[in-house]
Coordinates of C-alpha atoms in Angstrom, one line a residue:
M1 CA -27.6 -137.6 4.0
G2 CA -26.9 -141.2 3.1
S3 CA -25.8 -144.3 5.2
A4 CA -23.1 -144.2 7.8
D5 CA -19.5 -144.0 6.6
P6 CA -17.0 -143.7 9.0
E7 CA -14.3 -143.6 6.5
G8 CA -15.9 -140.5 4.8
G9 CA -16.3 -138.6 7.9
R10 CA -20.2 -138.8 8.1
L11 CA -21.3 -139.6 11.5
P12 CA -23.5 -142.7 11.8
P13 CA -27.0 -142.6 12.7
P14 CA -28.5 -143.3 16.2
V15 CA -28.8 -147.1 17.1
K16 CA -31.9 -148.6 16.0
P17 CA -33.5 -152.3 16.6
P18 CA -32.6 -154.1 13.4
D19 CA -35.8 -156.4 13.8
G20 CA -33.7 -159.2 12.4
G21 CA -30.4 -160.0 11.5
W22 CA -28.2 -161.1 14.6
G23 CA -32.0 -160.5 16.3
W24 CA -32.9 -163.8 15.2
I25 CA -30.1 -165.6 17.1
V26 CA -30.9 -163.4 20.3
L27 CA -34.5 -164.6 19.7
L28 CA -33.4 -168.3 19.6
G29 CA -31.3 -167.9 22.8
C30 CA -34.2 -166.2 24.3
F31 CA -36.4 -169.4 23.2
V32 CA -34.0 -171.7 24.9
I33 CA -33.8 -169.8 28.3
T34 CA -37.8 -169.2 28.4
G35 CA -38.1 -173.1 28.1
F36 CA -35.6 -173.7 31.0
S37 CA -36.9 -171.3 33.2
Y38 CA -40.6 -172.3 33.0
A39 CA -40.3 -175.9 32.2
F40 CA -37.5 -177.1 34.2
P41 CA -39.2 -176.8 37.6
K42 CA -42.1 -178.6 36.5
A43 CA -39.6 -181.4 34.6
V44 CA -37.8 -182.1 37.7
S45 CA -41.2 -183.4 39.5
V46 CA -40.2 -186.8 37.5
Y47 CA -37.4 -187.5 40.1
F48 CA -39.6 -186.9 43.1
K49 CA -40.8 -190.5 44.0
E50 CA -36.9 -191.6 43.9
L51 CA -36.2 -189.0 46.2
M52 CA -39.0 -189.8 48.6
K53 CA -37.7 -193.3 48.7
D54 CA -33.9 -192.4 49.0
F55 CA -34.3 -189.7 51.5
H56 CA -37.5 -190.8 53.5
V57 CA -39.4 -187.9 52.9
G58 CA -43.1 -187.1 51.8
Y59 CA -44.6 -185.7 48.5
S60 CA -44.9 -182.1 49.9
D61 CA -41.1 -182.2 51.2
T62 CA -40.0 -182.8 47.6
A63 CA -42.3 -180.5 46.1
W64 CA -40.7 -177.8 47.9
I65 CA -37.7 -178.1 45.3
S66 CA -40.0 -176.9 42.4
S67 CA -41.6 -174.3 44.8
I68 CA -38.3 -172.8 45.5
M69 CA -37.0 -172.8 42.0
L70 CA -40.0 -170.8 40.9
A71 CA -39.7 -168.5 44.2
M72 CA -36.3 -167.5 43.0
L73 CA -37.2 -167.0 39.5
Y74 CA -40.1 -164.5 40.7
G75 CA -38.6 -163.2 43.8
T76 CA -35.2 -162.3 42.7
G77 CA -36.3 -160.1 39.9
P78 CA -35.1 -156.7 41.7
V79 CA -31.7 -158.2 42.1
C80 CA -31.6 -159.4 38.6
S81 CA -32.7 -155.6 37.6
I82 CA -29.7 -154.3 39.7
M83 CA -27.1 -156.7 38.2
V84 CA -28.3 -156.0 34.6
N85 CA -28.1 -152.3 35.2
Q86 CA -24.7 -152.3 36.8
F87 CA -22.9 -154.9 34.5
G88 CA -25.0 -155.7 31.3
C89 CA -27.0 -158.5 30.1
R90 CA -24.2 -160.8 28.8
P91 CA -22.3 -161.3 32.0
V92 CA -25.3 -161.7 34.1
M93 CA -26.4 -164.5 31.8
L94 CA -23.0 -166.2 31.8
I95 CA -22.9 -166.1 35.4
G96 CA -26.5 -167.4 35.9
G97 CA -25.9 -170.5 33.3
L98 CA -22.8 -171.3 35.5
L99 CA -24.8 -171.2 38.5
A100 CA -27.8 -173.2 37.3
S101 CA -25.6 -175.9 36.0
S102 CA -23.5 -176.0 39.1
G103 CA -26.6 -176.2 41.3
M104 CA -27.9 -179.5 39.4
I105 CA -24.3 -181.1 39.2
L106 CA -24.0 -180.4 43.0
A107 CA -27.4 -181.8 43.7
S108 CA -26.4 -185.2 42.3
F109 CA -24.0 -185.7 45.4
T110 CA -26.4 -184.4 48.2
T111 CA -27.3 -186.8 51.0
N112 CA -30.3 -185.1 52.4
I113 CA -33.4 -183.0 51.5
I114 CA -31.9 -179.8 52.9
E115 CA -29.1 -180.0 50.6
L116 CA -31.2 -180.4 47.7
Y117 CA -33.1 -177.3 48.7
L118 CA -29.9 -175.4 48.6
T119 CA -28.5 -176.5 45.4
A120 CA -31.2 -177.5 43.0
G121 CA -33.8 -175.0 44.7
V122 CA -31.9 -172.0 45.6
L123 CA -28.6 -172.0 43.2
T124 CA -30.3 -173.4 40.1
G125 CA -33.3 -171.2 40.6
L126 CA -31.3 -168.2 40.9
G127 CA -29.1 -169.1 38.0
M128 CA -32.4 -169.6 35.8
A129 CA -33.7 -166.1 37.1
L130 CA -30.4 -164.4 36.0
N131 CA -30.8 -165.8 32.6
F132 CA -34.6 -165.1 32.0
Q133 CA -34.9 -161.6 32.8
P134 CA -31.9 -160.3 30.9
S135 CA -33.0 -162.5 27.8
L136 CA -36.3 -160.5 27.6
I137 CA -34.5 -157.4 28.0
M138 CA -32.2 -158.1 25.1
L139 CA -35.2 -159.4 22.9
G140 CA -36.7 -155.9 23.4
T141 CA -33.5 -154.1 22.4
Y142 CA -33.2 -156.1 19.1
F143 CA -36.8 -156.0 18.1
D144 CA -39.3 -153.0 17.8
K145 CA -41.9 -153.4 14.7
R146 CA -41.6 -157.2 15.0
R147 CA -41.5 -157.2 18.8
P148 CA -45.1 -158.9 19.5
L149 CA -44.2 -161.8 17.3
A150 CA -40.8 -162.0 18.7
N151 CA -42.3 -162.4 22.2
G152 CA -44.8 -164.9 21.0
L153 CA -42.1 -167.2 19.5
A154 CA -39.9 -166.7 22.5
A155 CA -42.7 -167.8 24.7
A156 CA -43.3 -170.8 22.7
G157 CA -40.2 -172.2 24.4
S158 CA -41.9 -173.1 27.5
P159 CA -44.6 -175.4 26.2
V160 CA -41.8 -177.1 23.9
F161 CA -39.4 -177.6 26.6
L162 CA -42.1 -178.9 28.7
S163 CA -43.0 -181.5 26.5
S164 CA -39.6 -182.6 25.9
L165 CA -37.8 -182.4 29.1
S166 CA -40.5 -184.5 30.9
P167 CA -39.9 -187.4 28.5
L168 CA -36.2 -186.9 28.7
G169 CA -36.1 -187.0 32.7
Q170 CA -38.2 -190.1 32.7
V171 CA -35.5 -191.8 30.4
L172 CA -32.6 -190.7 32.3
L173 CA -34.0 -191.7 35.7
E174 CA -34.7 -195.3 34.0
K175 CA -31.2 -195.7 32.9
F176 CA -28.9 -193.5 35.3
G177 CA -31.0 -193.1 38.3
W178 CA -31.8 -189.6 39.9
R179 CA -28.2 -188.7 40.5
G180 CA -27.2 -189.6 36.9
G181 CA -30.3 -187.6 35.7
F182 CA -29.5 -184.5 37.7
L183 CA -25.8 -184.7 36.3
I184 CA -26.9 -184.8 32.8
M185 CA -29.9 -182.2 33.3
G186 CA -26.8 -180.1 34.9
G187 CA -24.8 -180.5 31.7
L188 CA -27.9 -179.6 29.5
L189 CA -28.2 -176.2 31.6
L190 CA -24.7 -175.2 30.3
N191 CA -26.4 -174.2 26.9
C192 CA -27.7 -171.2 29.0
C193 CA -23.9 -170.0 28.9
T194 CA -24.3 -170.4 25.1
C195 CA -27.4 -168.7 24.9
G196 CA -25.7 -165.6 27.0
A197 CA -22.7 -165.5 24.9
V198 CA -24.9 -164.6 21.8
M199 CA -26.6 -161.9 23.5
R200 CA -24.3 -159.2 21.9
P201 CA -25.0 -155.6 23.0
L202 CA -26.4 -153.6 20.0
D203 CA -24.5 -150.7 20.6
M204 CA -21.1 -152.2 21.1
G205 CA -19.8 -151.7 17.5
M206 CA -21.7 -148.4 16.8
K207 CA -19.5 -146.4 19.6
R208 CA -16.5 -147.3 18.0
K209 CA -17.8 -146.2 14.9
K210 CA -19.0 -143.0 16.1
E211 CA -15.4 -141.9 17.6
K212 CA -13.7 -143.0 14.5
A213 CA -16.4 -141.0 12.2
Q214 CA -15.8 -138.0 14.8
D215 CA -12.3 -137.9 14.3
K216 CA -12.6 -137.8 10.7
Y217 CA -15.2 -135.5 10.8
E218 CA -13.3 -133.0 12.7
A219 CA -10.2 -133.2 10.4
K220 CA -12.3 -132.8 7.4
E221 CA -14.3 -129.7 8.4
M222 CA -11.7 -127.8 10.7
L223 CA -8.9 -128.2 8.5
P224 CA -9.3 -127.1 4.9
I225 CA -5.4 -126.5 4.5
G226 CA -4.3 -129.8 2.5
G227 CA -0.4 -129.1 3.4
K228 CA -1.3 -129.2 7.2
S229 CA -3.4 -132.2 7.8
E230 CA -1.0 -133.9 9.9
E231 CA -0.3 -130.8 11.9
G232 CA -4.1 -130.6 12.0
M233 CA -4.6 -134.3 13.2
S234 CA -2.3 -133.8 16.2
T235 CA -4.0 -130.6 16.9
T236 CA -7.2 -132.6 16.9
D237 CA -5.7 -135.1 19.2
G238 CA -4.6 -132.6 21.7
T239 CA -8.1 -131.0 21.7
K240 CA -9.7 -134.5 22.2
K241 CA -7.1 -134.8 25.4
A242 CA -8.0 -131.3 26.7
K243 CA -11.8 -132.2 26.2
K244 CA -11.2 -135.4 28.3
A245 CA -9.7 -133.4 30.7
K246 CA -12.4 -131.0 31.1
K247 CA -14.8 -133.6 30.9
K248 CA -17.2 -133.8 33.9
P249 CA -17.6 -137.3 35.2
K250 CA -20.9 -139.0 34.2
K251 CA -23.6 -139.6 36.9
G252 CA -23.8 -143.4 38.0
K253 CA -26.6 -145.3 36.3
K254 CA -29.4 -146.1 38.7
L255 CA -29.4 -149.6 40.0
L256 CA -33.2 -149.9 40.0
D257 CA -35.5 -147.0 38.8
F258 CA -38.3 -146.6 40.8
S259 CA -39.7 -143.6 39.0
I260 CA -41.6 -146.2 36.8
F261 CA -44.0 -146.2 39.9
S262 CA -45.0 -142.5 38.6
N263 CA -46.2 -144.0 35.4
R264 CA -50.0 -145.0 35.9
G265 CA -50.0 -147.6 33.1
F266 CA -47.3 -149.4 35.1
I267 CA -49.5 -149.4 38.2
I268 CA -52.6 -150.7 36.5
Y269 CA -50.6 -153.3 34.7
T270 CA -48.8 -154.3 38.0
I271 CA -52.4 -154.8 40.0
S272 CA -54.0 -156.7 37.3
K273 CA -51.2 -159.1 36.8
F274 CA -51.2 -159.6 40.7
I275 CA -54.8 -160.5 40.5
L276 CA -54.1 -162.7 37.4
V277 CA -51.5 -164.8 38.9
L278 CA -53.8 -165.6 41.9
G279 CA -55.9 -167.7 39.7
L280 CA -54.1 -168.5 36.6
F281 CA -51.9 -171.4 37.6
V282 CA -54.6 -173.0 39.8
P283 CA -56.5 -175.2 37.1
P284 CA -53.3 -176.7 35.4
I285 CA -52.3 -177.7 38.7
L286 CA -55.2 -179.3 40.0
L287 CA -56.3 -180.7 36.8
V288 CA -54.9 -184.1 37.1
N289 CA -56.5 -184.8 40.5
Y290 CA -59.4 -183.4 39.3
A291 CA -59.7 -185.9 36.4
K292 CA -58.7 -188.7 38.6
D293 CA -61.6 -187.9 41.1
T294 CA -64.1 -187.8 38.3
G295 CA -63.2 -191.5 37.3
V296 CA -60.5 -190.8 34.4
P297 CA -57.8 -193.4 34.4
D298 CA -54.3 -192.1 35.3
T299 CA -52.9 -192.0 32.0
E300 CA -55.5 -190.2 30.1
A301 CA -55.6 -187.8 33.3
A302 CA -52.0 -187.1 32.7
F303 CA -52.7 -186.5 28.8
L304 CA -54.6 -183.7 29.7
L305 CA -51.7 -181.7 30.2
S306 CA -50.1 -182.9 26.8
I307 CA -53.0 -181.4 25.2
I308 CA -52.8 -178.0 26.9
G309 CA -49.0 -178.1 26.1
F310 CA -49.4 -179.0 22.6
I311 CA -52.0 -175.9 21.9
D312 CA -49.9 -173.5 23.7
I313 CA -47.1 -174.2 21.4
F314 CA -49.2 -172.9 18.4
A315 CA -51.2 -170.2 20.2
R316 CA -48.3 -168.1 21.5
P317 CA -46.5 -167.3 18.1
A318 CA -49.8 -167.0 16.5
C319 CA -51.3 -164.6 19.1
G320 CA -47.6 -162.7 18.6
M321 CA -48.6 -162.4 15.0
V322 CA -51.8 -160.9 15.7
A323 CA -50.6 -158.4 18.1
G324 CA -48.2 -157.1 15.8
L325 CA -50.7 -156.1 13.2
K326 CA -50.8 -152.1 12.5
W327 CA -54.5 -151.8 13.6
V328 CA -54.1 -154.1 16.7
R329 CA -50.7 -152.9 18.2
P330 CA -51.9 -149.9 19.4
H331 CA -54.6 -151.5 21.4
V332 CA -52.6 -154.5 22.6
A333 CA -53.6 -154.0 26.1
Y334 CA -57.2 -154.8 25.2
L335 CA -56.2 -157.7 23.6
F336 CA -54.3 -158.8 26.7
S337 CA -57.6 -158.2 28.6
F338 CA -59.7 -160.1 26.1
S339 CA -57.0 -163.1 26.4
M340 CA -57.4 -162.9 30.4
L341 CA -61.3 -162.9 30.2
F342 CA -61.4 -165.8 27.6
N343 CA -59.1 -167.8 30.2
G344 CA -61.4 -166.8 33.2
L345 CA -64.6 -167.8 31.4
T346 CA -63.0 -171.2 30.4
D347 CA -62.4 -171.8 33.8
I348 CA -65.8 -171.0 34.9
C349 CA -67.5 -172.9 32.2
S350 CA -65.6 -175.9 33.0
A351 CA -66.3 -176.2 36.2
R352 CA -69.1 -178.6 35.9
A353 CA -67.2 -180.8 33.4
S354 CA -67.9 -184.4 34.5
N355 CA -66.4 -186.7 31.9
Y356 CA -63.2 -186.9 29.8
T357 CA -64.9 -185.3 26.7
G358 CA -65.7 -182.3 28.7
L359 CA -62.3 -182.1 30.2
V360 CA -60.6 -182.3 26.6
I361 CA -62.7 -179.4 25.5
F362 CA -61.4 -177.5 28.5
C363 CA -57.9 -178.2 27.8
V364 CA -58.1 -177.0 24.2
F365 CA -59.7 -173.7 25.2
F366 CA -57.7 -173.3 28.1
G367 CA -54.3 -174.0 25.9
I368 CA -55.5 -171.0 23.5
S369 CA -56.2 -168.5 26.2
Y370 CA -53.3 -169.6 28.3
G371 CA -51.1 -169.2 25.4
M372 CA -52.4 -165.8 24.5
V373 CA -51.6 -164.6 28.2
G374 CA -48.0 -165.8 27.9
A375 CA -47.5 -164.2 24.6
L376 CA -48.9 -160.8 25.5
Q377 CA -47.9 -160.2 29.1
F378 CA -44.3 -159.1 28.6
E379 CA -45.3 -157.3 25.3
V380 CA -47.6 -155.2 27.2
L381 CA -45.2 -154.2 29.7
M382 CA -42.6 -153.1 27.2
A383 CA -45.2 -151.1 25.6
I384 CA -46.0 -149.3 29.0
V385 CA -42.6 -148.7 30.3
G386 CA -40.4 -148.6 27.1
S387 CA -37.3 -150.9 26.7
Q388 CA -35.0 -148.4 28.4
K389 CA -36.8 -149.0 31.7
F390 CA -37.8 -152.5 30.9
S391 CA -35.0 -153.8 33.2
S392 CA -36.3 -152.1 36.2
A393 CA -39.8 -152.7 35.6
I394 CA -39.9 -156.6 35.2
G395 CA -37.8 -156.9 37.9
L396 CA -40.3 -155.0 40.2
V397 CA -43.2 -157.1 38.5
L398 CA -41.7 -160.5 39.1
L399 CA -41.0 -159.7 42.9
I400 CA -44.9 -158.6 43.1
E401 CA -46.0 -161.9 41.2
A402 CA -44.0 -163.8 43.6
F403 CA -46.1 -163.0 46.5
A404 CA -49.2 -164.0 44.2
V405 CA -47.7 -167.3 43.4
L406 CA -47.3 -168.1 47.0
I407 CA -50.8 -167.3 48.0
G408 CA -52.9 -168.5 45.0
P409 CA -52.0 -172.3 44.3
P410 CA -51.3 -173.1 48.1
S411 CA -54.5 -171.4 49.1
A412 CA -56.4 -173.4 46.4
G413 CA -54.9 -176.7 47.5
R414 CA -56.1 -176.0 51.2
L415 CA -59.5 -175.2 49.9
V416 CA -59.5 -178.4 48.3
D417 CA -58.6 -180.3 51.4
A418 CA -61.3 -178.4 53.3
L419 CA -64.3 -178.6 51.0
K420 CA -63.3 -181.7 49.0
N421 CA -64.8 -179.9 45.9
Y422 CA -63.0 -178.8 42.9
E423 CA -66.0 -177.1 41.4
V424 CA -65.6 -174.1 43.9
I425 CA -61.9 -174.0 43.2
F426 CA -62.6 -173.6 39.3
Y427 CA -65.2 -170.8 40.0
L428 CA -63.0 -168.9 42.3
A429 CA -59.8 -169.0 39.8
G430 CA -61.9 -168.0 37.0
S431 CA -63.4 -165.1 38.8
E432 CA -60.1 -164.0 39.6
V433 CA -58.8 -164.1 36.3
V434 CA -61.9 -162.2 34.9
L435 CA -61.8 -159.6 37.6
S436 CA -58.1 -158.8 36.6
A437 CA -59.2 -158.6 33.0
L438 CA -62.0 -156.1 33.6
F439 CA -59.8 -154.2 35.6
L440 CA -57.0 -153.7 33.1
A441 CA -59.7 -152.9 30.5
M442 CA -61.5 -150.4 32.3
A443 CA -58.7 -148.8 34.0
T444 CA -56.8 -148.3 30.8
Y445 CA -59.8 -146.8 29.2
C446 CA -60.8 -144.7 32.0
C447 CA -57.2 -143.4 33.4
L448 CA -55.0 -143.5 30.3
N449 CA -57.0 -143.2 26.9
R450 CA -59.4 -140.6 28.3
G451 CA -56.7 -138.9 30.6
K452 CA -54.5 -138.5 27.2
K453 CA -57.4 -136.7 25.5
K454 CA -58.0 -134.3 28.0
E455 CA -54.4 -133.6 29.1
P456 CA -52.3 -131.4 26.7
P457 CA -49.1 -133.0 25.6
P458 CA -46.3 -132.3 28.1
E459 CA -43.3 -130.4 27.2
Q460 CA -40.3 -132.3 26.9
N461 CA -37.9 -131.8 29.6
P462 CA -34.7 -133.9 29.7
S463 CA -34.0 -133.1 33.3
A464 CA -37.4 -134.8 34.5
G465 CA -37.6 -138.3 35.2
G466 CA -34.4 -138.7 36.8
G467 CA -33.8 -141.9 35.0
S468 CA -30.5 -143.2 33.9
D469 CA -31.0 -142.7 30.4
T470 CA -31.8 -138.9 30.9
E471 CA -28.9 -138.3 33.3
E472 CA -26.6 -139.9 30.3
A473 CA -28.1 -137.8 27.9
E474 CA -27.4 -134.6 29.9
S475 CA -23.7 -135.6 30.2
D476 CA -23.5 -136.2 26.5
V477 CA -25.0 -132.8 25.8
Q478 CA -22.5 -131.3 28.1
E479 CA -19.6 -132.9 26.3
A480 CA -20.9 -132.1 23.0
E481 CA -21.2 -128.3 24.0
E482 CA -17.6 -128.6 25.4
H483 CA -16.4 -130.4 22.1
S484 CA -18.0 -127.7 20.0
S485 CA -16.4 -125.0 21.7
D486 CA -13.0 -126.6 21.1
N487 CA -13.8 -127.2 17.6
H488 CA -14.6 -123.2 17.3
Q489 CA -11.3 -122.6 18.9
L490 CA -9.5 -124.8 16.7
A491 CA -11.1 -123.5 13.4
H492 CA -10.4 -119.9 14.5
S493 CA -6.9 -120.7 14.9
T494 CA -6.9 -122.2 11.5
D495 CA -8.4 -119.3 9.7
N496 CA -5.7 -117.1 11.4
A497 CA -3.2 -119.5 9.7
V498 CA -5.0 -119.2 6.4
V499 CA -4.7 -115.4 6.6
V500 CA -1.2 -115.1 7.5
A501 CA -0.4 -117.5 4.6
S502 CA -2.2 -115.4 2.1
E503 CA -0.7 -112.1 3.3
E504 CA 2.7 -113.7 2.8
A505 CA 1.7 -114.8 -0.7
N506 CA 0.4 -111.3 -1.6
H507 CA 3.6 -109.9 -0.5
V508 CA 5.9 -112.0 -2.7
A509 CA 3.6 -111.4 -5.5
E510 CA 3.7 -107.4 -5.2
E511 CA 7.8 -107.8 -5.2
Q512 CA 7.5 -109.8 -8.3
S513 CA 5.2 -107.2 -10.0
G514 CA 7.4 -104.6 -9.0
E515 CA 10.4 -105.9 -10.6
G516 CA 8.1 -106.5 -13.7
G517 CA 7.9 -110.4 -13.8
E518 CA 4.7 -112.1 -14.2
C519 CA 2.9 -114.2 -11.4
P520 CA 3.1 -117.9 -12.2
K521 CA -0.6 -119.4 -12.4
G522 CA 0.4 -122.0 -9.7
D523 CA 0.3 -119.3 -6.9
G524 CA -3.3 -118.3 -8.0
E525 CA -4.4 -121.8 -7.9
V526 CA -2.5 -122.5 -4.6
L527 CA -4.3 -119.5 -2.9
A528 CA -7.6 -120.5 -4.4
R529 CA -7.3 -124.2 -3.2
D530 CA -6.1 -123.0 0.0
G531 CA -9.1 -121.2 1.1
C532 CA -8.6 -117.5 -0.2
N533 CA -11.5 -115.9 -1.8
A534 CA -11.5 -114.6 -5.5
D535 CA -11.1 -111.1 -4.5
Q536 CA -7.7 -112.0 -3.2
T537 CA -6.8 -113.6 -6.1
V538 CA -8.0 -111.0 -8.6
E539 CA -6.2 -108.3 -6.4
K540 CA -2.8 -110.3 -6.6
D541 CA -2.9 -110.6 -10.5
S542 CA -3.6 -106.8 -10.8
F543 CA -0.5 -106.2 -8.9

């Protein structure tokens, strides 16, 4: 078959993830977007003390800025899915970058804390949400075989940006104040627009190549008469216009595909992820205060988070490489379960750490396990639902996680205030993470793997599922059938023209032979080249 050559009339093959090429640029953009989305809400906390002085509010009031950002990042998942399915990833990301930047710029001119909630919280949080989800969708579009590695490298943006944005924010605060710092941070968020601009749709150029190759293919296959190529091309154009007139309108794409809830793997993943988020973020949030209560100095206590971030930077790409191995990738769900189990046991074993050395050891193991979880969470979801339904799946998952984020850390803080004991909190958080790991592993083995062995493979039915891709496929099949019928009619008319031309040539040959003249050799050659068979040529010569 060879490679696709539109000029030669051969149809290009279906679009496949390139696993490289422009995909590396997409990966870089996803790296930046992931870093801003996860690190920015935490980096803003360096401005909280100045905000408390200027607006005369407490720490809990300023902490709502980061909470609102995270709530928008998780809670607006379905909205992002609808916009991506309706307009595509690139336009949504460009709008998101403008919203995120304008939110921080407007926040630099605010005069009260409520205005900060609306600008830095709602507007910037919504903008980052509109960037984060489409970037993951594009990453799954460009990578297939190397997708685990790509997810791991993209996830490494979170610790890298966290370790750089916080010191940068402190420098900006000292030189320009919090208003100047917000203004400059808003300018930095304009890089999200640059990242959105490089998210080129994979099939944008392939559609044009297919249309051009289809025209060449029709002209080559249906018009064997060389002298009538121009007439054939005009006939082909007329056929295409008639086909477009008879073409039925395509069914609209589903804005949010709820059919993924019929996927048992997706249900299992969603439940385990909800339980996981209840306890996953609790230890790093309470770690600094826990260290201070044990007598660790403030600077050394703050350095514990830097240890977690540094280990996390290397753990995520390394875990992505391991998950991409041939003998590991089919069992990536179990690797994800192991990473959660590792993280939960780390929390439980470190609950009794009472000195700085024990906390440093906890941070090392927690950074490894936390990086593994971060690298695998979206890879497992892509493997379960596929890239076509990933846009709807991630939106619904993030919405469910938003409830867990609002329940887990605040509940842990209240327990600390009531019990004055961090040990119980670490036990509780670790138990929740271990429970999510055991549930995912056992449910995957009992409900999915054993079910696949017992159930026969289902027959492929293009009308089942009701997804937007299936509906488009049905429309394309109808279009192909109509197109083939038009091609058949055109080919039939062309064959009739050839027969008439051959009969006229034979009649002229008969007259020439009746007069005693010889038939020129060129006539026979023309007839053979124009599509007449050998019998016709011999019969003409016999006359």
